[in-house]
PDB file of C-alpha atoms in Angstrom:
ATOM      1  CA  MET M   1      18.772 -34.556 -46.002  1.00 56.00           C
ATOM      2  CA  SER M   2      21.397 -34.739 -48.470  1.00 60.00           C
ATOM      3  CA  GLU M   3      24.385 -33.230 -48.852  1.00 59.00           C
ATOM      4  CA  GLY M   4      23.370 -31.088 -52.378  1.00 62.00           C
ATOM      5  CA  THR M   5      20.428 -29.479 -50.025  1.00 69.00           C
ATOM      6  CA  ASN M   6      22.849 -29.352 -47.401  1.00 76.00           C
ATOM      7  CA  ASN M   7      25.236 -27.701 -49.776  1.00 84.00           C
ATOM      8  CA  THR M   8      22.386 -24.997 -51.490  1.00 90.00           C
ATOM      9  CA  LEU M   9      21.116 -24.272 -47.807  1.00 91.00           C
ATOM     10  CA  LEU M  10      24.908 -23.040 -46.714  1.00 93.00           C
ATOM     11  CA  LYS M  11      24.946 -20.463 -50.084  1.00 94.00           C
ATOM     12  CA  VAL M  12      21.437 -19.477 -49.019  1.00 95.00           C
ATOM     13  CA  ILE M  13      21.891 -18.227 -46.408  1.00 96.00           C
ATOM     14  CA  GLY M  14      24.914 -17.152 -46.898  1.00 97.00           C
ATOM     15  CA  LYS M  15      23.510 -15.045 -49.652  1.00 97.00           C
ATOM     16  CA  VAL M  16      20.890 -13.528 -47.071  1.00 97.00           C
ATOM     17  CA  LEU M  17      24.058 -12.734 -44.948  1.00 97.00           C
ATOM     18  CA  LEU M  18      26.093 -11.336 -47.661  1.00 97.00           C
ATOM     19  CA  SER M  19      23.064  -9.122 -48.840  1.00 97.00           C
ATOM     20  CA  LEU M  20      21.835  -7.882 -45.217  1.00 96.00           C
ATOM     21  CA  LEU M  21      25.627  -6.587 -44.591  1.00 97.00           C
ATOM     22  CA  LEU M  22      25.777  -5.021 -48.298  1.00 97.00           C
ATOM     23  CA  ALA M  23      22.981  -2.928 -47.730  1.00 96.00           C
ATOM     24  CA  LEU M  24      24.523  -2.082 -44.381  1.00 95.00           C
ATOM     25  CA  PHE M  25      28.458  -0.970 -45.964  1.00 96.00           C
ATOM     26  CA  ILE M  26      26.518   1.588 -48.786  1.00 96.00           C
ATOM     27  CA  THR M  27      24.234   3.055 -46.129  1.00 93.00           C
ATOM     28  CA  PHE M  28      26.951   3.743 -43.349  1.00 91.00           C
ATOM     29  CA  ILE M  29      28.625   4.644 -47.050  1.00 93.00           C
ATOM     30  CA  LEU M  30      25.689   6.595 -48.218  1.00 92.00           C
ATOM     31  CA  SER M  31      25.585   7.950 -44.725  1.00 86.00           C
ATOM     32  CA  ILE M  32      28.584   9.839 -44.545  1.00 86.00           C
ATOM     33  CA  VAL M  33      29.605  11.444 -47.683  1.00 87.00           C
ATOM     34  CA  SER M  34      25.247  12.708 -46.908  1.00 82.00           C
ATOM     35  CA  THR M  35      26.250  14.063 -43.398  1.00 79.00           C
ATOM     36  CA  LEU M  36      29.766  15.686 -44.828  1.00 80.00           C
ATOM     37  CA  LEU M  37      27.878  16.875 -48.094  1.00 78.00           C
ATOM     38  CA  TYR M  38      25.027  19.032 -45.262  1.00 73.00           C
ATOM     39  CA  VAL M  39      27.866  19.989 -43.057  1.00 73.00           C
ATOM     40  CA  PHE M  40      29.629  21.703 -45.881  1.00 74.00           C
ATOM     41  CA  ILE M  41      27.127  22.982 -47.530  1.00 73.00           C
ATOM     42  CA  SER M  42      25.672  24.862 -43.964  1.00 68.00           C
ATOM     43  CA  ASN M  43      28.760  25.450 -42.728  1.00 69.00           C
ATOM     44  CA  ASP M  44      27.844  24.092 -39.494  1.00 61.00           C
ATOM     45  CA  PRO M  45      30.161  23.176 -37.641  1.00 56.00           C
ATOM     46  CA  VAL M  46      28.181  21.380 -34.830  1.00 55.00           C
ATOM     47  CA  ALA M  47      25.853  20.186 -37.639  1.00 53.00           C
ATOM     48  CA  LEU M  48      27.298  15.936 -37.487  1.00 51.00           C
ATOM     49  CA  GLU M  49      26.885  16.458 -33.834  1.00 54.00           C
ATOM     50  CA  SER M  50      23.839  16.915 -33.933  1.00 52.00           C
ATOM     51  CA  ILE M  51      22.734  14.887 -36.732  1.00 53.00           C
ATOM     52  CA  ALA M  52      24.409  12.297 -35.308  1.00 51.00           C
ATOM     53  CA  GLY M  53      22.185  12.542 -32.037  1.00 51.00           C
ATOM     54  CA  SER M  54      18.941  12.749 -33.534  1.00 49.00           C
ATOM     55  CA  VAL M  55      16.307   9.615 -34.357  1.00 49.00           C
ATOM     56  CA  ASP M  56      13.495  12.965 -35.628  1.00 57.00           C
ATOM     57  CA  LEU M  57      11.794  11.517 -38.453  1.00 57.00           C
ATOM     58  CA  ASN M  58       9.327  15.157 -38.563  1.00 62.00           C
ATOM     59  CA  ASP M  59      12.618  16.845 -39.527  1.00 65.00           C
ATOM     60  CA  PRO M  60      13.452  16.713 -43.274  1.00 66.00           C
ATOM     61  CA  VAL M  61      17.295  16.804 -42.669  1.00 66.00           C
ATOM     62  CA  ILE M  62      17.197  14.060 -41.027  1.00 67.00           C
ATOM     63  CA  VAL M  63      14.886  12.227 -43.386  1.00 68.00           C
ATOM     64  CA  LEU M  64      17.675  13.596 -45.992  1.00 68.00           C
ATOM     65  CA  VAL M  65      20.940  13.006 -44.434  1.00 70.00           C
ATOM     66  CA  LEU M  66      20.405   9.592 -42.323  1.00 74.00           C
ATOM     67  CA  TYR M  67      17.527   7.746 -43.867  1.00 82.00           C
ATOM     68  CA  ILE M  68      17.542   8.546 -47.445  1.00 87.00           C
ATOM     69  CA  PRO M  69      20.771   6.235 -47.472  1.00 89.00           C
ATOM     70  CA  GLN M  70      19.321   3.563 -45.714  1.00 90.00           C
ATOM     71  CA  VAL M  71      16.367   3.181 -48.638  1.00 92.00           C
ATOM     72  CA  LEU M  72      19.564   3.684 -51.025  1.00 94.00           C
ATOM     73  CA  GLY M  73      21.672   1.228 -49.195  1.00 95.00           C
ATOM     74  CA  PHE M  74      18.693  -1.747 -49.441  1.00 96.00           C
ATOM     75  CA  ILE M  75      17.863  -1.102 -52.960  1.00 96.00           C
ATOM     76  CA  LEU M  76      21.526  -0.838 -54.049  1.00 97.00           C
ATOM     77  CA  ALA M  77      22.158  -4.216 -52.262  1.00 97.00           C
ATOM     78  CA  VAL M  78      19.148  -5.840 -54.261  1.00 97.00           C
ATOM     79  CA  ILE M  79      20.638  -3.879 -57.756  1.00 96.00           C
ATOM     80  CA  LEU M  80      23.821  -5.886 -56.485  1.00 97.00           C
ATOM     81  CA  MET M  81      22.097  -9.678 -55.296  1.00 97.00           C
ATOM     82  CA  TYR M  82      19.561  -9.903 -58.191  1.00 96.00           C
ATOM     83  CA  ILE M  83      22.765  -8.908 -61.228  1.00 95.00           C
ATOM     84  CA  ILE M  84      25.368 -10.526 -59.613  1.00 94.00           C
ATOM     85  CA  PHE M  85      23.554 -14.491 -58.327  1.00 94.00           C
ATOM     86  CA  GLU M  86      19.895 -14.737 -59.289  1.00 94.00           C
ATOM     87  CA  LYS M  87      19.990 -13.191 -62.938  1.00 90.00           C
ATOM     88  CA  LYS M  88      20.456 -16.049 -64.210  1.00 91.00           C
ATOM     89  CA  GLN M  89      18.714 -18.657 -62.353  1.00 90.00           C
ATOM     90  CA  LYS M  90      15.119 -16.350 -64.460  1.00 86.00           C
ATOM     91  CA  TRP M  91      13.243 -15.806 -61.135  1.00 92.00           C
ATOM     92  CA  PHE M  92      11.919 -11.934 -61.134  1.00 91.00           C
ATOM     93  CA  ILE M  93      11.726  -9.970 -58.638  1.00 94.00           C
ATOM     94  CA  GLY M  94       8.358  -8.885 -59.044  1.00 93.00           C
ATOM     95  CA  TRP M  95       8.676  -4.450 -59.205  1.00 91.00           C
ATOM     96  CA  LYS M  96       8.119  -5.059 -63.093  1.00 90.00           C
ATOM     97  CA  GLN M  97       4.057  -5.339 -63.343  1.00 91.00           C
ATOM     98  CA  ARG M  98       0.893  -3.764 -66.148  1.00 90.00           C
ATOM     99  CA  ASP M  99      -1.385  -3.089 -63.303  1.00 92.00           C
ATOM    100  CA  TRP M 100       1.262  -1.982 -60.627  1.00 94.00           C
ATOM    101  CA  GLY M 101      -1.309   1.055 -59.894  1.00 95.00           C
ATOM    102  CA  LYS M 102      -4.211  -0.810 -59.896  1.00 96.00           C
ATOM    103  CA  GLN M 103      -2.471  -3.060 -57.234  1.00 96.00           C
ATOM    104  CA  VAL M 104      -0.501  -0.553 -55.121  1.00 97.00           C
ATOM    105  CA  LEU M 105      -3.851   0.950 -54.618  1.00 97.00           C
ATOM    106  CA  PHE M 106      -5.913  -2.651 -54.023  1.00 96.00           C
ATOM    107  CA  GLY M 107      -3.341  -3.093 -50.942  1.00 97.00           C
ATOM    108  CA  SER M 108      -3.276   0.531 -50.178  1.00 98.00           C
ATOM    109  CA  ILE M 109      -7.160  -0.116 -49.103  1.00 97.00           C
ATOM    110  CA  ILE M 110      -6.446  -3.466 -47.419  1.00 97.00           C
ATOM    111  CA  GLY M 111      -3.668  -1.786 -45.004  1.00 97.00           C
ATOM    112  CA  MET M 112      -6.456   1.172 -43.917  1.00 97.00           C
ATOM    113  CA  ILE M 113      -9.294  -0.623 -43.907  1.00 97.00           C
ATOM    114  CA  LEU M 114      -6.873  -3.217 -41.179  1.00 97.00           C
ATOM    115  CA  MET M 115      -5.814   0.080 -39.179  1.00 98.00           C
ATOM    116  CA  SER M 116      -9.050   1.670 -38.988  1.00 98.00           C
ATOM    117  CA  ILE M 117     -10.499  -1.751 -37.681  1.00 98.00           C
ATOM    118  CA  SER M 118      -7.887  -2.203 -35.003  1.00 97.00           C
ATOM    119  CA  PHE M 119      -7.700   1.655 -34.489  1.00 97.00           C
ATOM    120  CA  LEU M 120     -12.045   1.323 -34.046  1.00 98.00           C
ATOM    121  CA  ILE M 121     -11.322  -1.404 -31.957  1.00 97.00           C
ATOM    122  CA  ILE M 122      -8.912  -0.531 -29.238  1.00 98.00           C
ATOM    123  CA  TRP M 123     -11.263   2.425 -29.010  1.00 97.00           C
ATOM    124  CA  ILE M 124     -13.619   1.120 -28.080  1.00 97.00           C
ATOM    125  CA  LEU M 125     -12.062  -1.277 -25.736  1.00 97.00           C
ATOM    126  CA  GLY M 126     -10.898   1.372 -23.887  1.00 96.00           C
ATOM    127  CA  GLY M 127      -7.134   1.025 -24.900  1.00 96.00           C
ATOM    128  CA  VAL M 128      -7.213   4.897 -26.471  1.00 96.00           C
ATOM    129  CA  THR M 129      -9.384   7.844 -25.648  1.00 96.00           C
ATOM    130  CA  VAL M 130      -8.978  10.763 -29.303  1.00 95.00           C
ATOM    131  CA  ASP M 131      -8.162  14.300 -27.259  1.00 94.00           C
ATOM    132  CA  SER M 132      -8.451  15.636 -30.364  1.00 93.00           C
ATOM    133  CA  ILE M 133      -8.249  16.394 -33.973  1.00 92.00           C
ATOM    134  CA  ASN M 134      -5.186  18.107 -34.825  1.00 88.00           C
ATOM    135  CA  ALA M 135      -5.899  21.198 -36.518  1.00 79.00           C
ATOM    136  CA  ASN M 136      -1.950  23.242 -37.172  1.00 83.00           C
ATOM    137  CA  SER M 137      -2.056  24.458 -39.980  1.00 78.00           C
ATOM    138  CA  GLY M 138       1.487  23.020 -40.415  1.00 83.00           C
ATOM    139  CA  LEU M 139       0.655  19.786 -39.876  1.00 87.00           C
ATOM    140  CA  TRP M 140      -0.573  18.869 -44.218  1.00 88.00           C
ATOM    141  CA  ILE M 141       3.170  19.571 -45.250  1.00 87.00           C
ATOM    142  CA  GLN M 142       4.901  16.937 -41.950  1.00 87.00           C
ATOM    143  CA  LEU M 143       1.338  14.886 -43.020  1.00 91.00           C
ATOM    144  CA  ALA M 144       2.775  15.312 -46.529  1.00 90.00           C
ATOM    145  CA  LEU M 145       6.742  14.529 -45.740  1.00 87.00           C
ATOM    146  CA  SER M 146       5.382  11.130 -43.372  1.00 90.00           C
ATOM    147  CA  PHE M 147       4.175  10.245 -46.427  1.00 93.00           C
ATOM    148  CA  LEU M 148       7.029  10.020 -48.185  1.00 91.00           C
ATOM    149  CA  ILE M 149       9.041   8.534 -45.951  1.00 90.00           C
ATOM    150  CA  PHE M 150       6.513   5.348 -45.609  1.00 94.00           C
ATOM    151  CA  ILE M 151       6.389   5.026 -49.683  1.00 95.00           C
ATOM    152  CA  LEU M 152      10.382   5.292 -49.056  1.00 93.00           C
ATOM    153  CA  THR M 153       9.809   2.531 -46.358  1.00 93.00           C
ATOM    154  CA  ALA M 154       7.239   0.576 -47.718  1.00 96.00           C
ATOM    155  CA  VAL M 155       9.626  -0.064 -51.096  1.00 96.00           C
ATOM    156  CA  ASN M 156      12.266  -0.487 -49.289  1.00 94.00           C
ATOM    157  CA  GLU M 157      11.668  -2.973 -46.749  1.00 96.00           C
ATOM    158  CA  GLU M 158       9.306  -5.287 -49.655  1.00 97.00           C
ATOM    159  CA  LEU M 159      11.990  -4.659 -52.109  1.00 97.00           C
ATOM    160  CA  PHE M 160      14.101  -6.112 -49.796  1.00 97.00           C
ATOM    161  CA  CYS M 161      11.978  -8.579 -48.216  1.00 97.00           C
ATOM    162  CA  ARG M 162       9.171 -10.004 -50.062  1.00 97.00           C
ATOM    163  CA  GLY M 163      11.184  -9.340 -53.772  1.00 97.00           C
ATOM    164  CA  TYR M 164      14.798 -10.318 -53.288  1.00 97.00           C
ATOM    165  CA  LEU M 165      14.349 -12.908 -50.030  1.00 97.00           C
ATOM    166  CA  GLN M 166      11.104 -14.339 -50.863  1.00 97.00           C
ATOM    167  CA  GLY M 167      11.718 -14.936 -54.092  1.00 96.00           C
ATOM    168  CA  LEU M 168      15.600 -16.531 -53.448  1.00 97.00           C
ATOM    169  CA  PHE M 169      14.198 -18.902 -51.193  1.00 97.00           C
ATOM    170  CA  LYS M 170      10.731 -19.791 -53.487  1.00 96.00           C
ATOM    171  CA  TYR M 171      12.824 -20.464 -55.693  1.00 95.00           C
ATOM    172  CA  HIS M 172      15.205 -23.280 -53.613  1.00 94.00           C
ATOM    173  CA  TYR M 173      12.482 -24.572 -51.308  1.00 94.00           C
ATOM    174  CA  GLY M 174       8.799 -23.078 -52.846  1.00 94.00           C
ATOM    175  CA  VAL M 175       5.776 -21.075 -51.776  1.00 93.00           C
ATOM    176  CA  TRP M 176       5.804 -21.218 -48.464  1.00 94.00           C
ATOM    177  CA  PRO M 177       8.562 -21.866 -46.708  1.00 95.00           C
ATOM    178  CA  ALA M 178       9.541 -18.562 -48.361  1.00 96.00           C
ATOM    179  CA  ILE M 179       6.527 -17.128 -47.372  1.00 96.00           C
ATOM    180  CA  LEU M 180       7.506 -18.321 -43.749  1.00 97.00           C
ATOM    181  CA  SER M 181      11.308 -17.597 -44.106  1.00 97.00           C
ATOM    182  CA  SER M 182      11.020 -13.806 -45.354  1.00 97.00           C
ATOM    183  CA  SER M 183       8.189 -13.173 -42.469  1.00 97.00           C
ATOM    184  CA  PHE M 184      10.868 -14.496 -39.647  1.00 97.00           C
ATOM    185  CA  ILE M 185      14.071 -12.467 -41.585  1.00 97.00           C
ATOM    186  CA  PHE M 186      11.669  -9.336 -41.577  1.00 97.00           C
ATOM    187  CA  ALA M 187      10.331  -9.602 -37.771  1.00 97.00           C
ATOM    188  CA  GLY M 188      14.070  -9.815 -37.199  1.00 96.00           C
ATOM    189  CA  LEU M 189      14.981  -6.392 -39.116  1.00 95.00           C
ATOM    190  CA  HIS M 190      12.955  -5.137 -36.046  1.00 95.00           C
ATOM    191  CA  LEU M 191      14.453  -6.630 -33.253  1.00 94.00           C
ATOM    192  CA  PHE M 192      16.539  -2.859 -32.491  1.00 90.00           C
ATOM    193  CA  ASN M 193      13.044  -0.881 -33.075  1.00 91.00           C
ATOM    194  CA  ALA M 194      12.142   1.173 -29.548  1.00 90.00           C
ATOM    195  CA  SER M 195      10.127  -1.003 -27.507  1.00 91.00           C
ATOM    196  CA  VAL M 196       9.934  -3.392 -29.911  1.00 93.00           C
ATOM    197  CA  LEU M 197      11.352  -6.379 -27.004  1.00 92.00           C
ATOM    198  CA  ASP M 198       8.212  -4.767 -24.620  1.00 90.00           C
ATOM    199  CA  SER M 199       6.535  -7.940 -24.984  1.00 93.00           C
ATOM    200  CA  PRO M 200       6.479 -10.860 -27.236  1.00 94.00           C
ATOM    201  CA  LEU M 201       3.419  -9.403 -29.699  1.00 96.00           C
ATOM    202  CA  PRO M 202       4.927  -6.902 -31.634  1.00 96.00           C
ATOM    203  CA  LEU M 203       7.422  -8.960 -32.772  1.00 96.00           C
ATOM    204  CA  ILE M 204       4.989 -11.970 -33.335  1.00 97.00           C
ATOM    205  CA  ASN M 205       2.866  -8.700 -35.082  1.00 97.00           C
ATOM    206  CA  ILE M 206       5.549  -7.934 -37.318  1.00 97.00           C
ATOM    207  CA  PHE M 207       6.060 -11.205 -38.069  1.00 98.00           C
ATOM    208  CA  LEU M 208       2.605 -11.957 -38.724  1.00 97.00           C
ATOM    209  CA  VAL M 209       2.502  -8.600 -41.110  1.00 97.00           C
ATOM    210  CA  GLY M 210       4.969  -9.954 -42.913  1.00 97.00           C
ATOM    211  CA  VAL M 211       3.179 -13.374 -43.419  1.00 97.00           C
ATOM    212  CA  LEU M 212      -0.287 -11.412 -44.785  1.00 97.00           C
ATOM    213  CA  LEU M 213       2.524  -9.160 -46.791  1.00 97.00           C
ATOM    214  CA  ALA M 214       4.077 -12.227 -48.621  1.00 96.00           C
ATOM    215  CA  LEU M 215       0.633 -13.401 -49.850  1.00 94.00           C
ATOM    216  CA  SER M 216      -0.189 -11.090 -51.411  1.00 95.00           C
ATOM    217  CA  ARG M 217       2.980 -10.319 -53.305  1.00 94.00           C
ATOM    218  CA  GLU M 218       1.902 -14.654 -54.060  1.00 92.00           C
ATOM    219  CA  VAL M 219      -1.934 -13.449 -55.047  1.00 90.00           C
ATOM    220  CA  SER M 220      -1.157 -10.716 -56.878  1.00 91.00           C
ATOM    221  CA  GLY M 221       2.096 -11.909 -59.085  1.00 91.00           C
ATOM    222  CA  GLY M 222       4.474  -8.459 -57.232  1.00 95.00           C
ATOM    223  CA  LEU M 223       5.372  -6.488 -55.049  1.00 97.00           C
ATOM    224  CA  TRP M 224       3.097  -3.501 -55.841  1.00 97.00           C
ATOM    225  CA  MET M 225       0.141  -4.652 -53.765  1.00 97.00           C
ATOM    226  CA  PRO M 226       2.226  -4.924 -50.559  1.00 97.00           C
ATOM    227  CA  ILE M 227       3.281  -2.191 -50.671  1.00 98.00           C
ATOM    228  CA  GLY M 228       0.479  -0.381 -51.335  1.00 98.00           C
ATOM    229  CA  ILE M 229      -0.732  -2.972 -47.771  1.00 98.00           C
ATOM    230  CA  HIS M 230       2.695  -2.207 -45.895  1.00 98.00           C
ATOM    231  CA  LEU M 231       2.342   2.085 -46.944  1.00 97.00           C
ATOM    232  CA  THR M 232      -1.302   2.826 -45.434  1.00 98.00           C
ATOM    233  CA  TRP M 233      -0.683   0.310 -42.606  1.00 97.00           C
ATOM    234  CA  ASN M 234       1.972   2.384 -41.274  1.00 97.00           C
ATOM    235  CA  TYR M 235       1.182   5.684 -42.809  1.00 97.00           C
ATOM    236  CA  PHE M 236      -3.364   5.447 -40.871  1.00 97.00           C
ATOM    237  CA  GLN M 237      -1.378   4.246 -37.836  1.00 97.00           C
ATOM    238  CA  GLY M 238       0.620   7.137 -37.027  1.00 94.00           C
ATOM    239  CA  ASN M 239       0.233  10.148 -38.705  1.00 95.00           C
ATOM    240  CA  ILE M 240      -3.953   9.371 -39.070  1.00 96.00           C
ATOM    241  CA  PHE M 241      -4.625   7.666 -35.792  1.00 97.00           C
ATOM    242  CA  GLY M 242      -2.240   8.980 -33.514  1.00 94.00           C
ATOM    243  CA  PHE M 243       0.213   5.934 -33.025  1.00 96.00           C
ATOM    244  CA  GLU M 244       3.752   5.341 -32.635  1.00 95.00           C
ATOM    245  CA  VAL M 245       4.569   3.069 -35.936  1.00 94.00           C
ATOM    246  CA  SER M 246       7.014   0.298 -35.047  1.00 92.00           C
ATOM    247  CA  GLY M 247       8.177   2.638 -31.492  1.00 90.00           C
ATOM    248  CA  ASN M 248       8.504   5.983 -33.668  1.00 88.00           C
ATOM    249  CA  GLU M 249       6.584   8.444 -32.691  1.00 88.00           C
ATOM    250  CA  VAL M 250       5.669  11.133 -35.131  1.00 89.00           C
ATOM    251  CA  ASN M 251       3.123  13.900 -36.184  1.00 89.00           C
ATOM    252  CA  SER M 252      -0.535  12.960 -36.332  1.00 94.00           C
ATOM    253  CA  TRP M 253      -3.745  14.492 -37.314  1.00 94.00           C
ATOM    254  CA  ILE M 254      -6.048  12.672 -34.335  1.00 95.00           C
ATOM    255  CA  GLN M 255      -4.705  13.506 -30.745  1.00 95.00           C
ATOM    256  CA  ILE M 256      -4.695   9.846 -29.092  1.00 95.00           C
ATOM    257  CA  SER M 257      -3.643   9.120 -25.301  1.00 94.00           C
ATOM    258  CA  SER M 258      -3.202   5.901 -24.366  1.00 94.00           C
ATOM    259  CA  GLN M 259      -4.390   4.611 -21.149  1.00 94.00           C
ATOM    260  CA  GLY M 260      -5.197   0.669 -19.491  1.00 92.00           C
ATOM    261  CA  SER M 261      -3.138  -2.523 -20.529  1.00 93.00           C
ATOM    262  CA  SER M 262       0.210  -2.251 -22.820  1.00 94.00           C
ATOM    263  CA  LEU M 263      -2.264  -5.666 -24.824  1.00 95.00           C
ATOM    264  CA  ILE M 264      -5.073  -3.810 -25.957  1.00 96.00           C
ATOM    265  CA  ASN M 265      -3.156  -1.063 -27.089  1.00 96.00           C
ATOM    266  CA  GLY M 266       0.375  -1.955 -27.971  1.00 96.00           C
ATOM    267  CA  GLY M 267       2.182   0.640 -25.675  1.00 94.00           C
ATOM    268  CA  LEU M 268       4.543   2.447 -26.721  1.00 94.00           C
ATOM    269  CA  PHE M 269       5.498   0.096 -30.265  1.00 95.00           C
ATOM    270  CA  GLY M 270       2.147   1.335 -31.418  1.00 95.00           C
ATOM    271  CA  ALA M 271      -1.046  -0.048 -33.284  1.00 96.00           C
ATOM    272  CA  GLU M 272       0.811  -3.304 -34.411  1.00 94.00           C
ATOM    273  CA  GLY M 273       1.942  -4.297 -30.323  1.00 95.00           C
ATOM    274  CA  SER M 274      -1.281  -5.230 -29.784  1.00 97.00           C
ATOM    275  CA  ILE M 275      -3.170  -7.890 -29.118  1.00 98.00           C
ATOM    276  CA  VAL M 276      -6.067  -6.710 -31.215  1.00 98.00           C
ATOM    277  CA  ALA M 277      -3.469  -6.142 -34.572  1.00 97.00           C
ATOM    278  CA  THR M 278      -2.935 -10.014 -33.929  1.00 97.00           C
ATOM    279  CA  LEU M 279      -6.752 -10.667 -34.464  1.00 97.00           C
ATOM    280  CA  VAL M 280      -7.406  -8.313 -36.750  1.00 97.00           C
ATOM    281  CA  ILE M 281      -4.080  -9.277 -39.301  1.00 97.00           C
ATOM    282  CA  LEU M 282      -5.192 -13.651 -38.778  1.00 97.00           C
ATOM    283  CA  VAL M 283      -8.419 -12.842 -39.848  1.00 96.00           C
ATOM    284  CA  ALA M 284      -7.018 -10.599 -42.550  1.00 95.00           C
ATOM    285  CA  THR M 285      -4.938 -14.106 -43.786  1.00 95.00           C
ATOM    286  CA  PHE M 286      -7.008 -16.558 -43.196  1.00 93.00           C
ATOM    287  CA  THR M 287      -9.558 -14.238 -45.635  1.00 91.00           C
ATOM    288  CA  PHE M 288      -6.796 -13.695 -47.834  1.00 87.00           C
ATOM    289  CA  ILE M 289      -6.163 -17.757 -47.461  1.00 89.00           C
ATOM    290  CA  LYS M 290      -9.651 -18.827 -48.186  1.00 86.00           C
ATOM    291  CA  TRP M 291      -9.835 -16.014 -51.054  1.00 81.00           C
ATOM    292  CA  VAL M 292      -7.225 -17.875 -53.239  1.00 76.00           C
ATOM    293  CA  GLN M 293      -8.879 -21.025 -53.156  1.00 77.00           C
ATOM    294  CA  LYS M 294     -12.314 -20.321 -54.586  1.00 75.00           C
ATOM    295  CA  HIS M 295      -9.706 -18.422 -56.982  1.00 66.00           C
ATOM    296  CA  SER M 296      -8.844 -21.575 -59.049  1.00 53.00           C
ATOM    297  CA  HIS M 297      -5.851 -19.524 -60.810  1.00 60.00           C
ATOM    298  CA  LEU M 298      -4.285 -18.590 -58.234  1.00 63.00           C
ATOM    299  CA  THR M 299      -2.191 -20.739 -56.398  1.00 68.00           C
ATOM    300  CA  LEU M 300      -0.043 -20.971 -53.540  1.00 76.00           C
ATOM    301  CA  SER M 301       1.933 -23.855 -54.517  1.00 65.00           C
TER     302      SER M 301
END
């Protein structure tokens, strides 16, 4: 490896670390501001302690006070990093697409199908039982809130991982190094999720999902297809089929109980922690690659 190559690699690693630190710093500042504003508006002297001790994403207050600052932190970090370092390089994040509506719809259908297949296989194999259908009159408000959360999650994570990181690695090293590197970092960002280290499968599957999302970004030429896949993969996993989503509990339409091996049902991490999800993601990934090979106008090189 030449000295110039070493210097480029160090610069890329430095930009990745700087983008992460910048995102965390902006998130920290915005979280403090939003928490203090909430305490001031609510006039509740113990509100700060109650917010700090809560991780309930079904609570709209927690979403507004803690989650939105995190989303804005990563989005603003990408914008700043791109403007300062990358705009003059003439590579594009993938945010602007004329057919963005079509792409996000197509991606949403893919995510919905993949998670529905995963649920059906897990259910058929006896990994879960369906207990009931939630008919709570207040459920629809909770489902709408979760849909908003997962939109923010999809936009936030796709802009950072598939937009900035994948674009950065692709500019310097090409498509496949970009796909693999951004997926590796994507998995690393989930290291602090609940139950992620209960078995090797959660991190493996998050990496594989990252590869699938990165492929969809390359094939579609932008971020809107992976945003759609990401959105419905999470939403159907948690709010429709009743699994945890990356270790987080959410309100759901279908009430399920896990049984048998966590290898099949994913345990406390959710369906994406199961061997079933591994196989579904791999089949989807290879199908994507074969589809690209059959269309001469598409390329992964």
